[in-house]
Coordinates of C-alpha atoms in Angstrom, one line a residue:
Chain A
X1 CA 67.0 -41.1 -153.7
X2 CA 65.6 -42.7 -150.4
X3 CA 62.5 -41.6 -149.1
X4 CA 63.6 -41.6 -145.4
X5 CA 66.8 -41.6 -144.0
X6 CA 67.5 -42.2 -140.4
X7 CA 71.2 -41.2 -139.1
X8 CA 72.3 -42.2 -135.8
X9 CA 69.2 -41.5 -133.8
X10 CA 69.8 -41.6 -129.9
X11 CA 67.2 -41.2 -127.1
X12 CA 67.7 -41.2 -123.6
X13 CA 65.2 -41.0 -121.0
X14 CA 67.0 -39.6 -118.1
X15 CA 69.8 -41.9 -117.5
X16 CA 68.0 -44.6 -119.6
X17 CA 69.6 -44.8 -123.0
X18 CA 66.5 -46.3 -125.3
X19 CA 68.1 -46.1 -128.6
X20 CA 71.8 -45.8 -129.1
X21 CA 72.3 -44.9 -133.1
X22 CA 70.0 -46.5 -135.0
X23 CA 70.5 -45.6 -139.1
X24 CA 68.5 -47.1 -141.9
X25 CA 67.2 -45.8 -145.1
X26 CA 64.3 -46.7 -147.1
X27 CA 63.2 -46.3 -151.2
X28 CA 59.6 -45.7 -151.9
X29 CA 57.4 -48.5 -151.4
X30 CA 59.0 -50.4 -148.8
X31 CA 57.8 -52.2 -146.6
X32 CA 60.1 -52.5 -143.4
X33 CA 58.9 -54.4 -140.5
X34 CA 60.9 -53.5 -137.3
X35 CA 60.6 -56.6 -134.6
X36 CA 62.2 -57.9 -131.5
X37 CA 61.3 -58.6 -128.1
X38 CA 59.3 -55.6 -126.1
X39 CA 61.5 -53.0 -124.1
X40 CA 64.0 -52.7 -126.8
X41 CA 63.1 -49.3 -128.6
X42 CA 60.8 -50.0 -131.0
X43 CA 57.8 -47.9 -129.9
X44 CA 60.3 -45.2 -129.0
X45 CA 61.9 -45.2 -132.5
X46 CA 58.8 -44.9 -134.6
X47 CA 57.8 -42.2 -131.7
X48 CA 60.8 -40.1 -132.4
X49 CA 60.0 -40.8 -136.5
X50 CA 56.5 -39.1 -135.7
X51 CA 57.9 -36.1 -133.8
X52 CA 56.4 -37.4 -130.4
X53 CA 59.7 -37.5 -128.6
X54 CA 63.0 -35.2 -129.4
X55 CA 65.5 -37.7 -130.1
X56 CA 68.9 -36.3 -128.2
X57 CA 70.9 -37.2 -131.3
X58 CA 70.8 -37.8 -135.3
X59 CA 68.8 -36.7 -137.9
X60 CA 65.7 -37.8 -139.9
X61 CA 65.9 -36.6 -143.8
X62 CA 62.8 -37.0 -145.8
X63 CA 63.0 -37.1 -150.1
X64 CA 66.7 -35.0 -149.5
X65 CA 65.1 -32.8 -146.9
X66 CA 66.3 -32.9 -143.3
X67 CA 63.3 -32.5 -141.4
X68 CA 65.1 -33.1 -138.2
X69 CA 69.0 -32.9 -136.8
X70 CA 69.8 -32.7 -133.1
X71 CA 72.6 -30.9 -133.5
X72 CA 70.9 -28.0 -135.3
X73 CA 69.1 -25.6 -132.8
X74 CA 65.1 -26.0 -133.9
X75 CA 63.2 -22.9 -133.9
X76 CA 61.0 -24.2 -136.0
X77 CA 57.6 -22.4 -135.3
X78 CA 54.6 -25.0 -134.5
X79 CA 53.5 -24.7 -138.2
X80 CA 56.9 -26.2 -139.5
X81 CA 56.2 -28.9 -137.0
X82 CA 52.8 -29.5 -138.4
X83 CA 53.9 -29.2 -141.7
X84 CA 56.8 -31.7 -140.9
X85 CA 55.1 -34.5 -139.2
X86 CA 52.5 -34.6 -142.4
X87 CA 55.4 -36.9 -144.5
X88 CA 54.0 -39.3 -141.6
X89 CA 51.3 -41.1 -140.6
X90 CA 50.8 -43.2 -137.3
X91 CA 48.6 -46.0 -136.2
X92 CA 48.5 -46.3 -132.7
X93 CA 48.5 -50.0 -131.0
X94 CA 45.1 -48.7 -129.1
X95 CA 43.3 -47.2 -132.2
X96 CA 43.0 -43.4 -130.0
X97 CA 40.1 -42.6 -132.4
X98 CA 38.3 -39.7 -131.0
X99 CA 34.9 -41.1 -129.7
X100 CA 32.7 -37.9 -130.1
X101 CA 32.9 -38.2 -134.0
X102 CA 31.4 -40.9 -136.5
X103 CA 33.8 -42.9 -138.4
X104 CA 33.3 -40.4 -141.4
X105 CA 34.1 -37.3 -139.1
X106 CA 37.0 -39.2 -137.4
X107 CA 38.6 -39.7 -141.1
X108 CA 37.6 -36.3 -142.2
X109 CA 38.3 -34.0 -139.2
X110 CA 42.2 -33.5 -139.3
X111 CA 41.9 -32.5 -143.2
X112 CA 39.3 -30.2 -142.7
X113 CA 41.2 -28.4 -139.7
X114 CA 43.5 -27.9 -142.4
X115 CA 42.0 -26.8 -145.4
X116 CA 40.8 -24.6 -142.7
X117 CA 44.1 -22.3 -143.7
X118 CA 44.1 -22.0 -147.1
X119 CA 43.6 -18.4 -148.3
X120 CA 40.7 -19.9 -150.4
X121 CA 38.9 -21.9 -147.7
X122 CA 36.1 -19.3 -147.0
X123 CA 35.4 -18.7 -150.7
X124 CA 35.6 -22.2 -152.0
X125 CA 34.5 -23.8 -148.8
X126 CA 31.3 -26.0 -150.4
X127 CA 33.7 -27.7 -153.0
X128 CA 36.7 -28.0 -150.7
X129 CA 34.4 -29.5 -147.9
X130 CA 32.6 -32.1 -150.4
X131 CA 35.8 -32.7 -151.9
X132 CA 37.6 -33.9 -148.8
X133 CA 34.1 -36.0 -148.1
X134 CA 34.3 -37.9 -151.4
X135 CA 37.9 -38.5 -150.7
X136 CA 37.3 -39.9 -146.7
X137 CA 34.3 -42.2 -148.0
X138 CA 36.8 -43.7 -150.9
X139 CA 39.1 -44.2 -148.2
X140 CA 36.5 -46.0 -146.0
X141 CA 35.6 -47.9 -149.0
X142 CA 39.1 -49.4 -149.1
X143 CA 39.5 -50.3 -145.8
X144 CA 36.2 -52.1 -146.2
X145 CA 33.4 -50.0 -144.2
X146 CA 31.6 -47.6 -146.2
X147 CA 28.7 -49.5 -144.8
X148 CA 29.9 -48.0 -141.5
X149 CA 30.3 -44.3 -141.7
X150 CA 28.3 -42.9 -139.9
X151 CA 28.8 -45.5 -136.4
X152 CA 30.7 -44.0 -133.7
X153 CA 33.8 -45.7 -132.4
X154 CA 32.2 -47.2 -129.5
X155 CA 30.0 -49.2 -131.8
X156 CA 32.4 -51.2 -133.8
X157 CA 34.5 -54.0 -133.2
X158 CA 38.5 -53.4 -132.3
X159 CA 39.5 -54.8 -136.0
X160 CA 37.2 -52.0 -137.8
X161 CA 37.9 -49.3 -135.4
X162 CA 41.7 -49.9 -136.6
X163 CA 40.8 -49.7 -140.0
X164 CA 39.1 -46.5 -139.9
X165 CA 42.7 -45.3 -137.9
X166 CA 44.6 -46.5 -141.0
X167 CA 42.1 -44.5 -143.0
X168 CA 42.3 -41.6 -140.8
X169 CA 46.1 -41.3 -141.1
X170 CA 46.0 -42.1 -144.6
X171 CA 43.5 -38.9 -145.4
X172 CA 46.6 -36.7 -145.1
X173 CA 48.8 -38.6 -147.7
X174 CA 51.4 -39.0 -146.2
X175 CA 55.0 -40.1 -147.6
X176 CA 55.7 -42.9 -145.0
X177 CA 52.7 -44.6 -142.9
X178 CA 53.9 -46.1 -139.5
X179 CA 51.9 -49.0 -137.5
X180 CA 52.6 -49.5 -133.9
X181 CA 51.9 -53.0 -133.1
X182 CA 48.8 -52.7 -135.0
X183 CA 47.1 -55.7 -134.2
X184 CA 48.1 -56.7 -130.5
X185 CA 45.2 -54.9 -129.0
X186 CA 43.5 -57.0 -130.9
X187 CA 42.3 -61.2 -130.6
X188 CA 43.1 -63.3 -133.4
X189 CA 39.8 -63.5 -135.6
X190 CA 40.0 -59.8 -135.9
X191 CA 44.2 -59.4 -136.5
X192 CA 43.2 -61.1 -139.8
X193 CA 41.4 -58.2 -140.7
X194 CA 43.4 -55.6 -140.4
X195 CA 46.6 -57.0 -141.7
X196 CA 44.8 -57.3 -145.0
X197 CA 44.3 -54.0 -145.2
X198 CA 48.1 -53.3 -144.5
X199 CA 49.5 -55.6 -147.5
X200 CA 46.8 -53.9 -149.8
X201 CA 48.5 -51.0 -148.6
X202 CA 51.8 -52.6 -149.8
X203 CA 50.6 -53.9 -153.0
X204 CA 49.5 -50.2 -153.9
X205 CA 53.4 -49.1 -153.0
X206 CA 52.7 -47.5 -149.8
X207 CA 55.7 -46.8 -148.2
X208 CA 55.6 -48.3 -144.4
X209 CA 57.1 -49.2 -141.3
X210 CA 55.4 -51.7 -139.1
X211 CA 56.2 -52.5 -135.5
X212 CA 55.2 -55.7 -135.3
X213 CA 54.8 -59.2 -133.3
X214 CA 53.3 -60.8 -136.2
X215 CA 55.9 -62.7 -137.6
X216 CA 54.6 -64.3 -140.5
X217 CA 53.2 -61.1 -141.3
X218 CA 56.9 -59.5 -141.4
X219 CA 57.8 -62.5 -143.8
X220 CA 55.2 -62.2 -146.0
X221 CA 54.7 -58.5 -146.6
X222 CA 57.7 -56.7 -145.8
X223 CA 60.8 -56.2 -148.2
X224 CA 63.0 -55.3 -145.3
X225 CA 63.3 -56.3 -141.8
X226 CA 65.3 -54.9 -138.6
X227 CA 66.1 -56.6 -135.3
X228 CA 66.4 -54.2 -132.6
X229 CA 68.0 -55.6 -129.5
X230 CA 69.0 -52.9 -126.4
X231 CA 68.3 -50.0 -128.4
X232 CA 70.0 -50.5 -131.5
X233 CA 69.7 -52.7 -134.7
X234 CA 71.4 -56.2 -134.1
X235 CA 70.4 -57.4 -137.6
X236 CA 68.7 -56.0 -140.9
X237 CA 68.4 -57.7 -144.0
X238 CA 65.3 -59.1 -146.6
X239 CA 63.1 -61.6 -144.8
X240 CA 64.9 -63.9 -146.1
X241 CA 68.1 -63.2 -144.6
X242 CA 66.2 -62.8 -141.2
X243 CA 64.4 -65.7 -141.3
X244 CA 66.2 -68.4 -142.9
X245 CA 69.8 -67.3 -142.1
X246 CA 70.0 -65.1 -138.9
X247 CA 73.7 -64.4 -138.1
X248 CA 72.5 -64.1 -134.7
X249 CA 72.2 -66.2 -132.2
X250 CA 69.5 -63.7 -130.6
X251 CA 67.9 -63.6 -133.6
X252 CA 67.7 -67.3 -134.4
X253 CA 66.6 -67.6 -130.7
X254 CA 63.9 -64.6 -131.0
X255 CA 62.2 -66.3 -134.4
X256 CA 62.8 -70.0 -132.7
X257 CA 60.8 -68.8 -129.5
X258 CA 58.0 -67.4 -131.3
X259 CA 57.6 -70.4 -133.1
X260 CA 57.4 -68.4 -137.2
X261 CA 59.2 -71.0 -138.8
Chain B
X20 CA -15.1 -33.2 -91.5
X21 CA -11.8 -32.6 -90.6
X22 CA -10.4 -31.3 -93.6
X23 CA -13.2 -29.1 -94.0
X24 CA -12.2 -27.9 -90.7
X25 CA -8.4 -27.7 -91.8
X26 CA -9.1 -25.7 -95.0
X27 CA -11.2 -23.4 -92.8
X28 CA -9.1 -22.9 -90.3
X29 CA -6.6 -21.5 -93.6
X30 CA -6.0 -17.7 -93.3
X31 CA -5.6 -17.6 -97.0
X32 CA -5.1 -13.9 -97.1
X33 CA -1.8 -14.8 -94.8
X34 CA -1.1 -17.5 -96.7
X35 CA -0.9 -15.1 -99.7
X36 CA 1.3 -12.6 -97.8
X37 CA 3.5 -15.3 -96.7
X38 CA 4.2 -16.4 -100.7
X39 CA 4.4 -13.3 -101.6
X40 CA 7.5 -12.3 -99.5
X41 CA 9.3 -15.8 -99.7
X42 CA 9.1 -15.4 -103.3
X43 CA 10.5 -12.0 -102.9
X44 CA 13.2 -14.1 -101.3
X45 CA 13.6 -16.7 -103.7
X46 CA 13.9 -14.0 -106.7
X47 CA 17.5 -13.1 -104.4
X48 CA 18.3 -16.8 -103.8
X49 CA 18.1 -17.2 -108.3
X50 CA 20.5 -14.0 -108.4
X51 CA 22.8 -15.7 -106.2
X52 CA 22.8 -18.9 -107.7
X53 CA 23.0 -18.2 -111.3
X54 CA 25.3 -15.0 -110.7
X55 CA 27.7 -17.6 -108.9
X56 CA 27.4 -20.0 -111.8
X57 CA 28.4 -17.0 -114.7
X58 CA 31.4 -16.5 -112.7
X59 CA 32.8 -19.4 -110.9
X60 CA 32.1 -21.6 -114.1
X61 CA 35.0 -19.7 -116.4
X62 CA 36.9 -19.0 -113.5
X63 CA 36.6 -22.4 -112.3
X64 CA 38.9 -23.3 -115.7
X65 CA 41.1 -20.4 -115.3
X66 CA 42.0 -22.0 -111.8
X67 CA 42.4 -25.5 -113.1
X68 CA 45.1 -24.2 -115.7
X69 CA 47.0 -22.6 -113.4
X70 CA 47.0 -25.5 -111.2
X71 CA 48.0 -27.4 -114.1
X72 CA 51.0 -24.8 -114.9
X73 CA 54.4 -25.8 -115.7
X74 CA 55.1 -22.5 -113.9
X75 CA 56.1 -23.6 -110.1
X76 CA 54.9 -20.4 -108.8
X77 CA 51.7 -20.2 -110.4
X78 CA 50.8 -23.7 -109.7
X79 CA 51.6 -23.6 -106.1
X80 CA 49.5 -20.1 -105.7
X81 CA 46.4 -22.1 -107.4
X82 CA 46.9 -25.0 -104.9
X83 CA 47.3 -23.2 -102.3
X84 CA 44.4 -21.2 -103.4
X85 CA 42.3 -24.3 -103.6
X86 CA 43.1 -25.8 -100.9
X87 CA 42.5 -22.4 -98.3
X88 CA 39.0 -22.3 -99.7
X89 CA 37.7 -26.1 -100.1
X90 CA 39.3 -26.1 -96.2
X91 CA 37.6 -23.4 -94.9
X92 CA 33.6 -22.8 -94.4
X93 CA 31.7 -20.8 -96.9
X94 CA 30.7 -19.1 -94.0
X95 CA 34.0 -18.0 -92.8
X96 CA 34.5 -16.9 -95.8
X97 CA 31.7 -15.3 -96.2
X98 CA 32.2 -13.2 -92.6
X99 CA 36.0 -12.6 -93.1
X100 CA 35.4 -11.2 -97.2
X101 CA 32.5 -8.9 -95.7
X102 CA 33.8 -7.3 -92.7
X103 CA 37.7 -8.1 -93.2
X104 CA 38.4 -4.7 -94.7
X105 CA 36.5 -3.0 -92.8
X106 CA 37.6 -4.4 -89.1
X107 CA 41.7 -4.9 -90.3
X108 CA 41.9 -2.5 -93.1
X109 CA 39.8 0.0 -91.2
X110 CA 38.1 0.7 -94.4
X111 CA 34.9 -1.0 -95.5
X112 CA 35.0 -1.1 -98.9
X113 CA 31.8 -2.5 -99.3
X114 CA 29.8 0.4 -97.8
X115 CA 27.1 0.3 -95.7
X116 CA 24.2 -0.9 -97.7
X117 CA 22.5 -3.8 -99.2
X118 CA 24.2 -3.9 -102.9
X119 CA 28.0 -3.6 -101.2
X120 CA 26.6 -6.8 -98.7
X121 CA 25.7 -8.6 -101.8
X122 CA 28.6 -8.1 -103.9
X123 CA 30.7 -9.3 -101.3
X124 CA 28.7 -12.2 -100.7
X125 CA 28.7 -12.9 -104.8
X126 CA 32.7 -12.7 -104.4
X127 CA 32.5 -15.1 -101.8
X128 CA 31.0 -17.8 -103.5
X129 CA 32.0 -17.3 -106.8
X130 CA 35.5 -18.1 -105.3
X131 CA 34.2 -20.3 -103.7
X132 CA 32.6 -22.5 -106.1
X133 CA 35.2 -21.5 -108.9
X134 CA 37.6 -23.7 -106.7
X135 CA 35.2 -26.8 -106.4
X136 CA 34.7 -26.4 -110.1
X137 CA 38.5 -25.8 -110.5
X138 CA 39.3 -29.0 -108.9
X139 CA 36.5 -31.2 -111.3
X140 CA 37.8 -29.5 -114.5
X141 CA 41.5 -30.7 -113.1
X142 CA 40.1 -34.2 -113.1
X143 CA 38.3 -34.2 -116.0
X144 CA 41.0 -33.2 -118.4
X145 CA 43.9 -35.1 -116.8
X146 CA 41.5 -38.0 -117.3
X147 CA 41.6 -37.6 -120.8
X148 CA 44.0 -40.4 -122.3
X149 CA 47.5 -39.1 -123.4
X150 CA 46.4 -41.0 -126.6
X151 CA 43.7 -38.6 -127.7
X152 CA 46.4 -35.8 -127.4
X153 CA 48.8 -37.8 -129.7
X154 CA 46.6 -38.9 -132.3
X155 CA 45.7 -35.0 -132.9
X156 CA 49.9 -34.4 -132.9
X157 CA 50.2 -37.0 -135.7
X158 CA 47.6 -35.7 -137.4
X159 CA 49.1 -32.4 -137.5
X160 CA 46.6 -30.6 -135.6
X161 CA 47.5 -27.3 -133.5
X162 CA 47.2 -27.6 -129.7
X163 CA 44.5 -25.4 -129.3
X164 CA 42.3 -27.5 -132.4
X165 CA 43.5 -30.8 -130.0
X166 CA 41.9 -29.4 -126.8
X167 CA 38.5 -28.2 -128.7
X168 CA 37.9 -30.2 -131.8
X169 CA 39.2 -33.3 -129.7
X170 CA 39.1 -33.1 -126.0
X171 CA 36.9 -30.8 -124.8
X172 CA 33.7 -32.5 -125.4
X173 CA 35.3 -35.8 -123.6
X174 CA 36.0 -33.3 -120.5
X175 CA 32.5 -31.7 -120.7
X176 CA 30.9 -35.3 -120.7
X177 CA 32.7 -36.8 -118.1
X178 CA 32.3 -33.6 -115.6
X179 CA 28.5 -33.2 -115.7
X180 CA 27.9 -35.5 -113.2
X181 CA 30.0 -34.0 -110.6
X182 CA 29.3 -30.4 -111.6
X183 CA 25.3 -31.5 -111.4
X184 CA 26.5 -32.5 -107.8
X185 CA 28.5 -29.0 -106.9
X186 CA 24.9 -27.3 -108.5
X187 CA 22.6 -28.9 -106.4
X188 CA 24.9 -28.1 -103.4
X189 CA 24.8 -24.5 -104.6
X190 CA 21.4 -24.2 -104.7
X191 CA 21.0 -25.0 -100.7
X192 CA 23.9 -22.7 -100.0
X193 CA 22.4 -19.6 -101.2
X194 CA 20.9 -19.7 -97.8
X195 CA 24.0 -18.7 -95.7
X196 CA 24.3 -15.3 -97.4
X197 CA 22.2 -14.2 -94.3
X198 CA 24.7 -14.7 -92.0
X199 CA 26.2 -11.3 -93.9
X200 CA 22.5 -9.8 -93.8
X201 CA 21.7 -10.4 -97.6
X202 CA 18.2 -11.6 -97.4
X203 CA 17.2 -14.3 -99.5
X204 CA 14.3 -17.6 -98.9
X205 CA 15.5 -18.6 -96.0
X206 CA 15.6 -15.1 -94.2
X207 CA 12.1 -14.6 -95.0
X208 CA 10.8 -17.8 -93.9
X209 CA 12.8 -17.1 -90.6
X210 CA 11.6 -14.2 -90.2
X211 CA 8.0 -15.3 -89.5
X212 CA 8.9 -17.5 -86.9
X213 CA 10.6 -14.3 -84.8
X214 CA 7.8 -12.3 -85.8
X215 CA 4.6 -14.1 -85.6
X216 CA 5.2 -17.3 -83.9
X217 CA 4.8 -19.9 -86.9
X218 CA 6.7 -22.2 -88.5
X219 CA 4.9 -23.3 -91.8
X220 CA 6.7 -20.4 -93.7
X221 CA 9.9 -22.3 -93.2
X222 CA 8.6 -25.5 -94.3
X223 CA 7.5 -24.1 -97.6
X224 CA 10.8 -22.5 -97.7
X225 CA 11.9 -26.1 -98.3
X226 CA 9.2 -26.9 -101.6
X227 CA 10.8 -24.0 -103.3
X228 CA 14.3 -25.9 -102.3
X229 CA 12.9 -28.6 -103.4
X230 CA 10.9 -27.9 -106.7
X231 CA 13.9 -25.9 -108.0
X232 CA 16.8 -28.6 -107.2
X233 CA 14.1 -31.0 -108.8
X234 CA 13.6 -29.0 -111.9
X235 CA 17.9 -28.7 -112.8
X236 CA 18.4 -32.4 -111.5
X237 CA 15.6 -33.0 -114.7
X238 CA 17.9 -30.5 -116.8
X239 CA 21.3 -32.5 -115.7
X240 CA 19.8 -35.4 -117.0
X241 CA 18.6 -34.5 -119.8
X242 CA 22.0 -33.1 -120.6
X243 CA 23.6 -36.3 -119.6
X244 CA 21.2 -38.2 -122.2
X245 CA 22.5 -35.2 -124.6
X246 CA 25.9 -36.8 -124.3
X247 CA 24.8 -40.4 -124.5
X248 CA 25.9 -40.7 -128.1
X249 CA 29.7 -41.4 -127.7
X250 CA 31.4 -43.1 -125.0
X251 CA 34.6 -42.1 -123.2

């Protein structure tokens, strides 16, 4: 069964029509890199993925469950929200970590405000407390800055304050991790960086979609790539298929122009 | 010679009297202030999110609020809160002695100042980037755990400087609650000049000014350096 399925999702901004039925699905442990040029409803897709826009129409089905359909009135309470955006995880293109907490507090906060609920919280509240510590400092360890926990934002460089995002998100497991343009905020030297940490994340069967620019990047770490092109997917297909044999002309002209090949 | 001459020209036992009333004075110029601060503080916010409302009505009453006071004098205000009912009601709620004169002057500023405030706490959250809001959505937090697990503190740090500012103001203002016949500093140093022809009573009026503005500007600081820790 697919871990996500996308059906026909629209979005209009006013008379602005910013995706126009885009469907895909993906299996456990893809990878899916989602590229084209800027303005085309890439941000806006994984937005409307992470519950921070109301698509207008389609529906977003998670393991068999539909956590989302347009045509069904929601009166889903904020809690159902909550407990519906946890399948995903988001990595903003400008970090947004919260600059009043050390990189530990920033990875550990979210968890913490929810443990905060369970009926055993006040009883158990040492273990549960040390146990969601252990697990942020593993996380930190993965992405490469235990060394760094207890720095505040403002002290590290862009490449490490994106690492402790991805550890952040990745704190409340969830099912699918999204990346929005992870690495353009970012120069060169420290892009290297944080991609690594992303095809770890693939190696360890992470299931992901990346907004990216980084076109090598798409090649070499995704198992499945879409074009979008005016708000809906031109072309989809394994690297591969994108890369070596576009059916496009946009495409070939899109790949050509950045220079990937 | 001439300071020996100064110093015994001194009437200390005046000088004694004098200090002892101003201070008298400055005891009612502390209510004021602090009293002011307890309530236009909170109030301050309560104005900023209804002038934040999505509620057309609401909003436009808290602008229109805000901008009646911050474009009118304190001292209007003052005059028209204290003897308005009284004059167009024909009923003067406040009575006729000194606790109904300084209530009405506390509701005066506390409205007042609650509007300054309103308009800085305004600022200081809408400043906040939409990002921080997101990042706390993605991560499944409530609204309420956004604004204070995540965006309070940012608001409180960026707004100390221009509440510091609004303080300071505050603390010279406490003067004009005379003009409603709530006597404070200022009265009593006045009052010396009417009565027996000097002056210097006024100018020390203006150390205790001075030493107390001194003494929070040292506090603001130190609570900016509090802050210093994170950046926004």
């Amino acid at each position: 069964m697919a871990i996500l399925e996308v059906k026909n999702l629209k979005k209009n901004f006013g008379e602005l029509e910013v995706l126009k039925g885009i469907d895909f699905s993906l299996e456990k442990g893809d990878v899916m890199a989602v590229i084209g040029s800027s303005g085309n409803g890439k941000t806006t897709l994984l937005r409307c993925i992470n519950f921070l826009e109301t698509p207008n129409e389609g529906e977003i089905i998670v393991n068999g469950e539909t956590l989302f359909d347009a045509s069904e009135k929601d009166n889903s309470s904020e809690s159902d929200i909550r407990k519906k955006r946890l399948h995903f995880g988001l990595v903003f293109q400008n970090f947004n970590l919260f600059p009043q907490y050390t990189v530990l507090g920033n990875v550990m906060l979210a968890k913490e405000l929810l443990e905060k609920e369970r009926p055993d919280y006040k009883q158990n509240k040492k273990q549960i407390k040390a146990e969601i510590e252990a697990e942020a400092r593993k996380l930190l360890d993965e992405v490469g800055l235990s060394d760094k926990l207890d720095y505040y934002p403002h002290q590290l460089s862009g490449g490490q304050q994106q690492r402790v995002a991805i550890a952040r998100a990745l704190a409340l497991k969830p099912d699918i991790l999204c990346f929005d343009e992870p690495t353009s905020a970012l120069d060169p030297e420290l892009t290297g960086e944080v991609l690594k940490v992303i095809k770890s994340l693939a190696d360890s069967n992470m299931t992901m979609i990346v907004v990216t620019h980084e076109m090598s990047f798409a090649r070499d770490v995704a198992n499945k790539i879409i074009f979008m092109d005016e708000g809906k997917i031109l072309e989809e297909g394994s690297p591969e298929d994108i890369f070596e044999n576009p059916k496009h002309e946009r495409v070939r002209e899109f790949i050509g122009g950045i220079g990937a090949i | 010679m001439f300071e020996i001459s100064f110093f015994a020209q001194l009437d200390w036992e005046q000088i004694r009297e004098v200090l002892t009333s101003l201070n008298i004075g400055f005891v009612k110029s502390l209510e004021i202030f602090f009293l002011t601060l307890l309530g236009s503080l909170p109030l301050g916010l309560v104005i900023a999110f209804g002038s934040m409302s999505s509620v057309g009505i609401i909003r436009w009453f808290n602008k229109l609020l805000v901008w009646v006071i911050r474009g009118t004098p304190l001292m209007l205000q003052l005059i028209i809160i204290y003897y308005g009912p009284g004059i167009i009601l024909g009923n003067n709620w406040w009575g006729s002695g000194s606790t109904g004169r300084f209530i009405a002057a506390m509701i005066a500023f506390i409205l007042n100042y609650a509007c300054y405030f309103s308009e800085i706490y305004r600022g200081g959250i809408e400043g906040i980037p939409k990002g921080q809001y997101e990042a706390g959505e993605v991560l499944g937090m409530t609204k309420s755990q956004i604004f204070f697990k995540v965006v309070l503190l940012q608001v409180i740090k960026r707004i100390i400087p221009p509440i510091g500012n609004e303080v300071i103001t505050l603390v010279k203002d406490t003067s004009l609650v005379r003009v409603i016949a709530v006597y404070e500093l200022m009265w009593d140093g006045q009052n010396y000049i009417k009565s027996e022809g000097i002056i210097w009573p006024m100018l020390f009026t203006g150390v205790y000014y001075l030493l107390f503005s001194g003494l929070l500007t040292i506090f603001l600081g130190w609570l900016e350096k509090k802050m210093d820790y994170f950046k926004v």
